[in-house]
PDB file of C-alpha atoms in Angstrom:
ATOM      1  CA  UNK W  30      45.181 -38.870-111.484  1.00 80.00           C
ATOM      2  CA  UNK W  31      48.865 -39.662-110.991  1.00 90.00           C
ATOM      3  CA  UNK W  32      51.825 -38.607-113.092  1.00 93.00           C
ATOM      4  CA  UNK W  33      54.737 -40.647-114.420  1.00 91.00           C
ATOM      5  CA  UNK W  34      58.282 -39.495-113.482  1.00 92.00           C
ATOM      6  CA  UNK W  35      58.256 -37.729-116.884  1.00 91.00           C
ATOM      7  CA  UNK W  36      55.097 -35.805-115.859  1.00 94.00           C
ATOM      8  CA  UNK W  37      52.675 -37.729-118.103  1.00 94.00           C
ATOM      9  CA  UNK W  38      49.136 -38.055-116.655  1.00 95.00           C
ATOM     10  CA  UNK W  39      48.435 -41.681-115.728  1.00 95.00           C
ATOM     11  CA  UNK W  40      45.250 -43.333-114.544  1.00 94.00           C
ATOM     12  CA  UNK W  41      45.007 -46.873-113.145  1.00 95.00           C
ATOM     13  CA  UNK W  42      41.666 -48.657-112.790  1.00 95.00           C
ATOM     14  CA  UNK W  43      39.920 -52.053-112.917  1.00 95.00           C
ATOM     15  CA  UNK W  44      37.597 -53.074-115.746  1.00 95.00           C
ATOM     16  CA  UNK W  45      34.861 -55.531-114.823  1.00 94.00           C
ATOM     17  CA  UNK W  46      33.324 -57.658-117.556  1.00 94.00           C
ATOM     18  CA  UNK W  47      30.201 -59.826-117.635  1.00 94.00           C
ATOM     19  CA  UNK W  48      28.746 -61.542-120.724  1.00 95.00           C
ATOM     20  CA  UNK W  49      27.440 -64.815-122.218  1.00 97.00           C
ATOM     21  CA  UNK W  50      29.886 -66.687-124.473  1.00 96.00           C
ATOM     22  CA  UNK W  51      29.857 -69.929-126.467  1.00 95.00           C
ATOM     23  CA  UNK W  52      32.546 -72.455-125.594  1.00 94.00           C
ATOM     24  CA  UNK W  53      32.705 -75.959-127.078  1.00 92.00           C
ATOM     25  CA  UNK W  54      29.205 -75.347-128.486  1.00 92.00           C
ATOM     26  CA  UNK W  55      27.686 -74.524-125.086  1.00 93.00           C
ATOM     27  CA  UNK W  56      26.589 -71.065-123.973  1.00 96.00           C
ATOM     28  CA  UNK W  57      28.013 -70.060-120.605  1.00 95.00           C
ATOM     29  CA  UNK W  58      28.208 -66.936-118.475  1.00 95.00           C
ATOM     30  CA  UNK W  59      31.556 -65.188-118.143  1.00 95.00           C
ATOM     31  CA  UNK W  60      32.866 -62.767-115.534  1.00 94.00           C
ATOM     32  CA  UNK W  61      36.337 -61.296-115.222  1.00 93.00           C
ATOM     33  CA  UNK W  62      38.224 -58.292-113.943  1.00 93.00           C
ATOM     34  CA  UNK W  63      41.188 -56.783-115.725  1.00 95.00           C
ATOM     35  CA  UNK W  64      43.611 -54.240-114.360  1.00 95.00           C
ATOM     36  CA  UNK W  65      43.873 -51.329-116.788  1.00 97.00           C
ATOM     37  CA  UNK W  66      45.974 -48.205-117.232  1.00 96.00           C
ATOM     38  CA  UNK W  67      45.691 -45.135-119.430  1.00 96.00           C
ATOM     39  CA  UNK W  68      48.338 -42.494-120.215  1.00 95.00           C
ATOM     40  CA  UNK W  69      48.259 -38.893-121.432  1.00 94.00           C
ATOM     41  CA  UNK W  70      45.079 -37.788-123.259  1.00 91.00           C
ATOM     42  CA  UNK W  71      43.463 -41.165-122.496  1.00 92.00           C
ATOM     43  CA  UNK W  72      44.033 -40.612-118.760  1.00 94.00           C
ATOM     44  CA  UNK W  73      42.474 -37.137-119.033  1.00 92.00           C
ATOM     45  CA  UNK W  74      39.439 -38.568-120.874  1.00 89.00           C
ATOM     46  CA  UNK W  75      39.040 -41.101-118.082  1.00 89.00           C
ATOM     47  CA  UNK W  76      39.025 -38.441-115.374  1.00 87.00           C
ATOM     48  CA  UNK W  77      35.376 -37.869-116.401  1.00 83.00           C
ATOM     49  CA  UNK W  78      34.545 -41.508-115.611  1.00 87.00           C
ATOM     50  CA  UNK W  79      32.730 -42.607-112.467  1.00 88.00           C
ATOM     51  CA  UNK W  80      32.979 -46.115-110.960  1.00 89.00           C
ATOM     52  CA  UNK W  81      30.287 -48.381-112.418  1.00 90.00           C
ATOM     53  CA  UNK W  82      30.039 -46.581-115.753  1.00 91.00           C
ATOM     54  CA  UNK W  83      29.602 -48.776-118.818  1.00 92.00           C
ATOM     55  CA  UNK W  84      32.512 -48.366-121.221  1.00 92.00           C
ATOM     56  CA  UNK W  85      33.948 -50.039-124.303  1.00 93.00           C
ATOM     57  CA  UNK W  86      37.739 -50.110-123.934  1.00 94.00           C
ATOM     58  CA  UNK W  87      40.380 -51.345-126.389  1.00 95.00           C
ATOM     59  CA  UNK W  88      44.165 -51.423-126.264  1.00 96.00           C
ATOM     60  CA  UNK W  89      47.016 -53.900-125.723  1.00 96.00           C
ATOM     61  CA  UNK W  90      47.979 -56.257-122.915  1.00 96.00           C
ATOM     62  CA  UNK W  91      51.350 -55.914-121.204  1.00 96.00           C
ATOM     63  CA  UNK W  92      52.856 -57.526-118.122  1.00 95.00           C
ATOM     64  CA  UNK W  93      52.284 -55.459-114.986  1.00 93.00           C
ATOM     65  CA  UNK W  94      56.020 -55.187-114.332  1.00 90.00           C
ATOM     66  CA  UNK W  95      59.261 -57.206-114.434  1.00 86.00           C
ATOM     67  CA  UNK W  96      58.222 -59.263-111.417  1.00 87.00           C
ATOM     68  CA  UNK W  97      54.482 -59.669-112.013  1.00 87.00           C
ATOM     69  CA  UNK W  98      53.363 -61.202-115.344  1.00 83.00           C
ATOM     70  CA  UNK W  99      49.744 -60.235-114.502  1.00 87.00           C
ATOM     71  CA  UNK W 100      48.320 -58.862-117.773  1.00 94.00           C
ATOM     72  CA  UNK W 101      47.301 -55.195-117.639  1.00 96.00           C
ATOM     73  CA  UNK W 102      45.199 -53.618-120.414  1.00 97.00           C
ATOM     74  CA  UNK W 103      46.838 -50.423-121.714  1.00 97.00           C
ATOM     75  CA  UNK W 104      43.822 -48.500-122.995  1.00 96.00           C
ATOM     76  CA  UNK W 105      44.267 -46.690-126.314  1.00 94.00           C
ATOM     77  CA  UNK W 106      40.580 -46.303-127.161  1.00 93.00           C
ATOM     78  CA  UNK W 107      37.634 -45.767-124.841  1.00 91.00           C
ATOM     79  CA  UNK W 108      33.945 -45.131-125.422  1.00 91.00           C
ATOM     80  CA  UNK W 109      31.566 -44.226-122.582  1.00 90.00           C
ATOM     81  CA  UNK W 110      28.446 -46.227-123.372  1.00 88.00           C
ATOM     82  CA  UNK W 111      26.387 -44.834-120.498  1.00 70.00           C
ATOM     83  CA  UNK W 112      26.408 -41.940-118.104  1.00 56.00           C
ATOM     84  CA  UNK W 113      27.702 -39.072-120.254  1.00 52.00           C
ATOM     85  CA  UNK W 114      24.880 -37.651-122.415  1.00 48.00           C
ATOM     86  CA  UNK W 115      26.986 -36.935-125.492  1.00 43.00           C
ATOM     87  CA  UNK W 116      28.738 -40.326-125.185  1.00 47.00           C
ATOM     88  CA  UNK W 117      32.369 -39.216-124.923  1.00 53.00           C
ATOM     89  CA  UNK W 118      34.758 -41.203-127.132  1.00 57.00           C
ATOM     90  CA  UNK W 119      38.518 -40.825-126.855  1.00 61.00           C
ATOM     91  CA  UNK W 120      40.988 -42.446-129.197  1.00 60.00           C
ATOM     92  CA  UNK W 121      44.782 -42.495-129.208  1.00 59.00           C
ATOM     93  CA  UNK W 122      46.029 -40.208-132.015  1.00 56.00           C
ATOM     94  CA  UNK W 123      48.363 -42.295-134.233  1.00 51.00           C
TER      95      UNK W 123
ATOM     96  CA  UNK R   6      45.437 -83.606-122.221  1.00 80.00           C
ATOM     97  CA  UNK R   7      43.088 -83.611-119.227  1.00 90.00           C
ATOM     98  CA  UNK R   8      39.344 -84.181-119.124  1.00 92.00           C
ATOM     99  CA  UNK R   9      36.593 -82.261-117.328  1.00 91.00           C
ATOM    100  CA  UNK R  10      34.352 -84.199-114.905  1.00 91.00           C
ATOM    101  CA  UNK R  11      31.931 -84.458-117.864  1.00 91.00           C
ATOM    102  CA  UNK R  12      34.677 -86.119-119.965  1.00 93.00           C
ATOM    103  CA  UNK R  13      35.358 -83.118-122.245  1.00 94.00           C
ATOM    104  CA  UNK R  14      39.005 -82.863-123.429  1.00 95.00           C
ATOM    105  CA  UNK R  15      40.662 -79.842-121.810  1.00 95.00           C
ATOM    106  CA  UNK R  16      44.077 -78.322-122.420  1.00 94.00           C
ATOM    107  CA  UNK R  17      45.689 -75.631-120.253  1.00 95.00           C
ATOM    108  CA  UNK R  18      48.726 -73.656-121.461  1.00 95.00           C
ATOM    109  CA  UNK R  19      50.466 -70.258-121.306  1.00 95.00           C
ATOM    110  CA  UNK R  20      50.564 -67.862-124.248  1.00 95.00           C
ATOM    111  CA  UNK R  21      53.588 -65.575-124.414  1.00 94.00           C
ATOM    112  CA  UNK R  22      53.308 -62.327-126.360  1.00 94.00           C
ATOM    113  CA  UNK R  23      55.963 -59.856-127.557  1.00 94.00           C
ATOM    114  CA  UNK R  24      55.338 -56.877-129.835  1.00 95.00           C
ATOM    115  CA  UNK R  25      55.861 -53.129-130.320  1.00 97.00           C
ATOM    116  CA  UNK R  26      52.862 -50.908-129.561  1.00 96.00           C
ATOM    117  CA  UNK R  27      52.097 -47.172-129.622  1.00 95.00           C
ATOM    118  CA  UNK R  28      51.017 -45.635-126.333  1.00 94.00           C
ATOM    119  CA  UNK R  29      50.462 -41.900-125.822  1.00 92.00           C
ATOM    120  CA  UNK R  30      52.112 -41.358-129.232  1.00 92.00           C
ATOM    121  CA  UNK R  31      55.311 -43.212-128.285  1.00 93.00           C
ATOM    122  CA  UNK R  32      56.332 -46.638-129.613  1.00 96.00           C
ATOM    123  CA  UNK R  33      57.260 -49.083-126.870  1.00 95.00           C
ATOM    124  CA  UNK R  34      58.015 -52.771-126.572  1.00 95.00           C
ATOM    125  CA  UNK R  35      55.437 -55.015-124.912  1.00 95.00           C
ATOM    126  CA  UNK R  36      55.720 -58.440-123.300  1.00 94.00           C
ATOM    127  CA  UNK R  37      53.100 -60.436-121.458  1.00 93.00           C
ATOM    128  CA  UNK R  38      52.015 -63.942-120.590  1.00 94.00           C
ATOM    129  CA  UNK R  39      48.412 -65.063-120.473  1.00 95.00           C
ATOM    130  CA  UNK R  40      47.083 -68.280-119.031  1.00 95.00           C
ATOM    131  CA  UNK R  41      44.896 -70.004-121.621  1.00 97.00           C
ATOM    132  CA  UNK R  42      42.553 -72.962-121.803  1.00 96.00           C
ATOM    133  CA  UNK R  43      40.890 -74.837-124.655  1.00 96.00           C
ATOM    134  CA  UNK R  44      37.997 -77.309-124.505  1.00 95.00           C
ATOM    135  CA  UNK R  45      36.718 -80.069-126.802  1.00 94.00           C
ATOM    136  CA  UNK R  46      37.807 -79.862-130.481  1.00 91.00           C
ATOM    137  CA  UNK R  47      40.015 -76.855-129.667  1.00 92.00           C
ATOM    138  CA  UNK R  48      41.891 -78.939-127.065  1.00 94.00           C
ATOM    139  CA  UNK R  49      42.357 -81.720-129.617  1.00 91.00           C
ATOM    140  CA  UNK R  50      43.686 -79.256-132.205  1.00 89.00           C
ATOM    141  CA  UNK R  51      46.165 -77.998-129.611  1.00 89.00           C
ATOM    142  CA  UNK R  52      47.504 -81.476-128.880  1.00 87.00           C
ATOM    143  CA  UNK R  53      49.523 -81.036-132.111  1.00 83.00           C
ATOM    144  CA  UNK R  54      51.198 -77.914-130.668  1.00 87.00           C
ATOM    145  CA  UNK R  55      54.750 -77.897-129.328  1.00 88.00           C
ATOM    146  CA  UNK R  56      56.046 -75.346-126.793  1.00 89.00           C
ATOM    147  CA  UNK R  57      57.492 -72.307-128.573  1.00 90.00           C
ATOM    148  CA  UNK R  58      55.266 -72.588-131.643  1.00 90.00           C
ATOM    149  CA  UNK R  59      53.990 -69.310-133.087  1.00 92.00           C
ATOM    150  CA  UNK R  60      50.181 -69.173-132.981  1.00 92.00           C
ATOM    151  CA  UNK R  61      47.387 -66.667-133.419  1.00 93.00           C
ATOM    152  CA  UNK R  62      44.765 -67.311-130.730  1.00 94.00           C
ATOM    153  CA  UNK R  63      41.395 -65.631-130.177  1.00 95.00           C
ATOM    154  CA  UNK R  64      38.634 -66.201-127.642  1.00 96.00           C
ATOM    155  CA  UNK R  65      37.198 -64.592-124.493  1.00 96.00           C
ATOM    156  CA  UNK R  66      38.631 -63.722-121.087  1.00 96.00           C
ATOM    157  CA  UNK R  67      37.129 -65.226-117.943  1.00 96.00           C
ATOM    158  CA  UNK R  68      38.220 -65.226-114.311  1.00 95.00           C
ATOM    159  CA  UNK R  69      40.332 -68.250-113.423  1.00 93.00           C
ATOM    160  CA  UNK R  70      37.902 -69.319-110.691  1.00 90.00           C
ATOM    161  CA  UNK R  71      35.711 -67.928-107.895  1.00 86.00           C
ATOM    162  CA  UNK R  72      38.739 -67.102-105.770  1.00 87.00           C
ATOM    163  CA  UNK R  73      41.234 -65.944-108.395  1.00 86.00           C
ATOM    164  CA  UNK R  74      40.167 -63.092-110.698  1.00 83.00           C
ATOM    165  CA  UNK R  75      43.278 -63.725-112.845  1.00 87.00           C
ATOM    166  CA  UNK R  76      42.045 -63.461-116.461  1.00 94.00           C
ATOM    167  CA  UNK R  77      42.351 -66.675-118.475  1.00 96.00           C
ATOM    168  CA  UNK R  78      41.920 -66.685-122.256  1.00 97.00           C
ATOM    169  CA  UNK R  79      39.365 -69.308-123.332  1.00 97.00           C
ATOM    170  CA  UNK R  80      40.530 -70.082-126.864  1.00 96.00           C
ATOM    171  CA  UNK R  81      37.796 -70.470-129.495  1.00 94.00           C
ATOM    172  CA  UNK R  82      39.984 -69.919-132.557  1.00 93.00           C
ATOM    173  CA  UNK R  83      43.607 -70.889-133.109  1.00 91.00           C
ATOM    174  CA  UNK R  84      45.923 -70.675-136.100  1.00 91.00           C
ATOM    175  CA  UNK R  85      49.396 -72.252-136.110  1.00 90.00           C
ATOM    176  CA  UNK R  86      51.547 -69.646-137.834  1.00 88.00           C
ATOM    177  CA  UNK R  87      54.719 -71.734-137.803  1.00 70.00           C
ATOM    178  CA  UNK R  88      55.800 -75.345-137.376  1.00 56.00           C
ATOM    179  CA  UNK R  89      52.951 -77.230-139.077  1.00 52.00           C
ATOM    180  CA  UNK R  90      53.474 -77.248-142.891  1.00 48.00           C
ATOM    181  CA  UNK R  91      49.833 -76.954-143.847  1.00 43.00           C
ATOM    182  CA  UNK R  92      49.247 -74.271-141.156  1.00 47.00           C
ATOM    183  CA  UNK R  93      46.477 -75.971-139.147  1.00 53.00           C
ATOM    184  CA  UNK R  94      43.558 -73.665-138.320  1.00 57.00           C
ATOM    185  CA  UNK R  95      40.852 -74.716-135.859  1.00 61.00           C
ATOM    186  CA  UNK R  96      37.745 -72.666-135.174  1.00 60.00           C
ATOM    187  CA  UNK R  97      34.896 -73.180-132.710  1.00 59.00           C
ATOM    188  CA  UNK R  98      31.789 -74.305-134.647  1.00 56.00           C
ATOM    189  CA  UNK R  99      28.957 -71.831-133.777  1.00 51.00           C
TER     190      UNK R  99
END
């Protein structure tokens, strides 16, 4: 866990995705990786995660920084689908 | 418009996004660019688009290719929000 200059917990990670999708009427397999980041309570919730865990993550995409337009998923909602018996779910308080 | 080796119409473009989002309880501005691609009927629908048009696009993310894991949005649903009077909407037939 890192901290922003303002002392906010921050966690950076990579989400891997694999699924079957339909494109132009044809089913195809899909793989992708997405850089992701979580701040504050979300970062704390993620400290329980272990590499390879199945999760459902939601949030918004933002450019990595001024120089790199690489999209990074800012996670505001995460659900551990596997690995934690009580299935931890963390959601950004609005 | 390009065509795949199998002769399927294919259109590649860049989606720009700007919005305000809430992260860790704080509102912030967000900008990002996402490479996008459309195949078949979706590519044809996009041939009416002009750079700068406002659209709502949905689909799935997939890695650009074996070497580049850069996520590309494969568009399966697009709605022109501005610029075409009758507001063209094209959706992948399931």
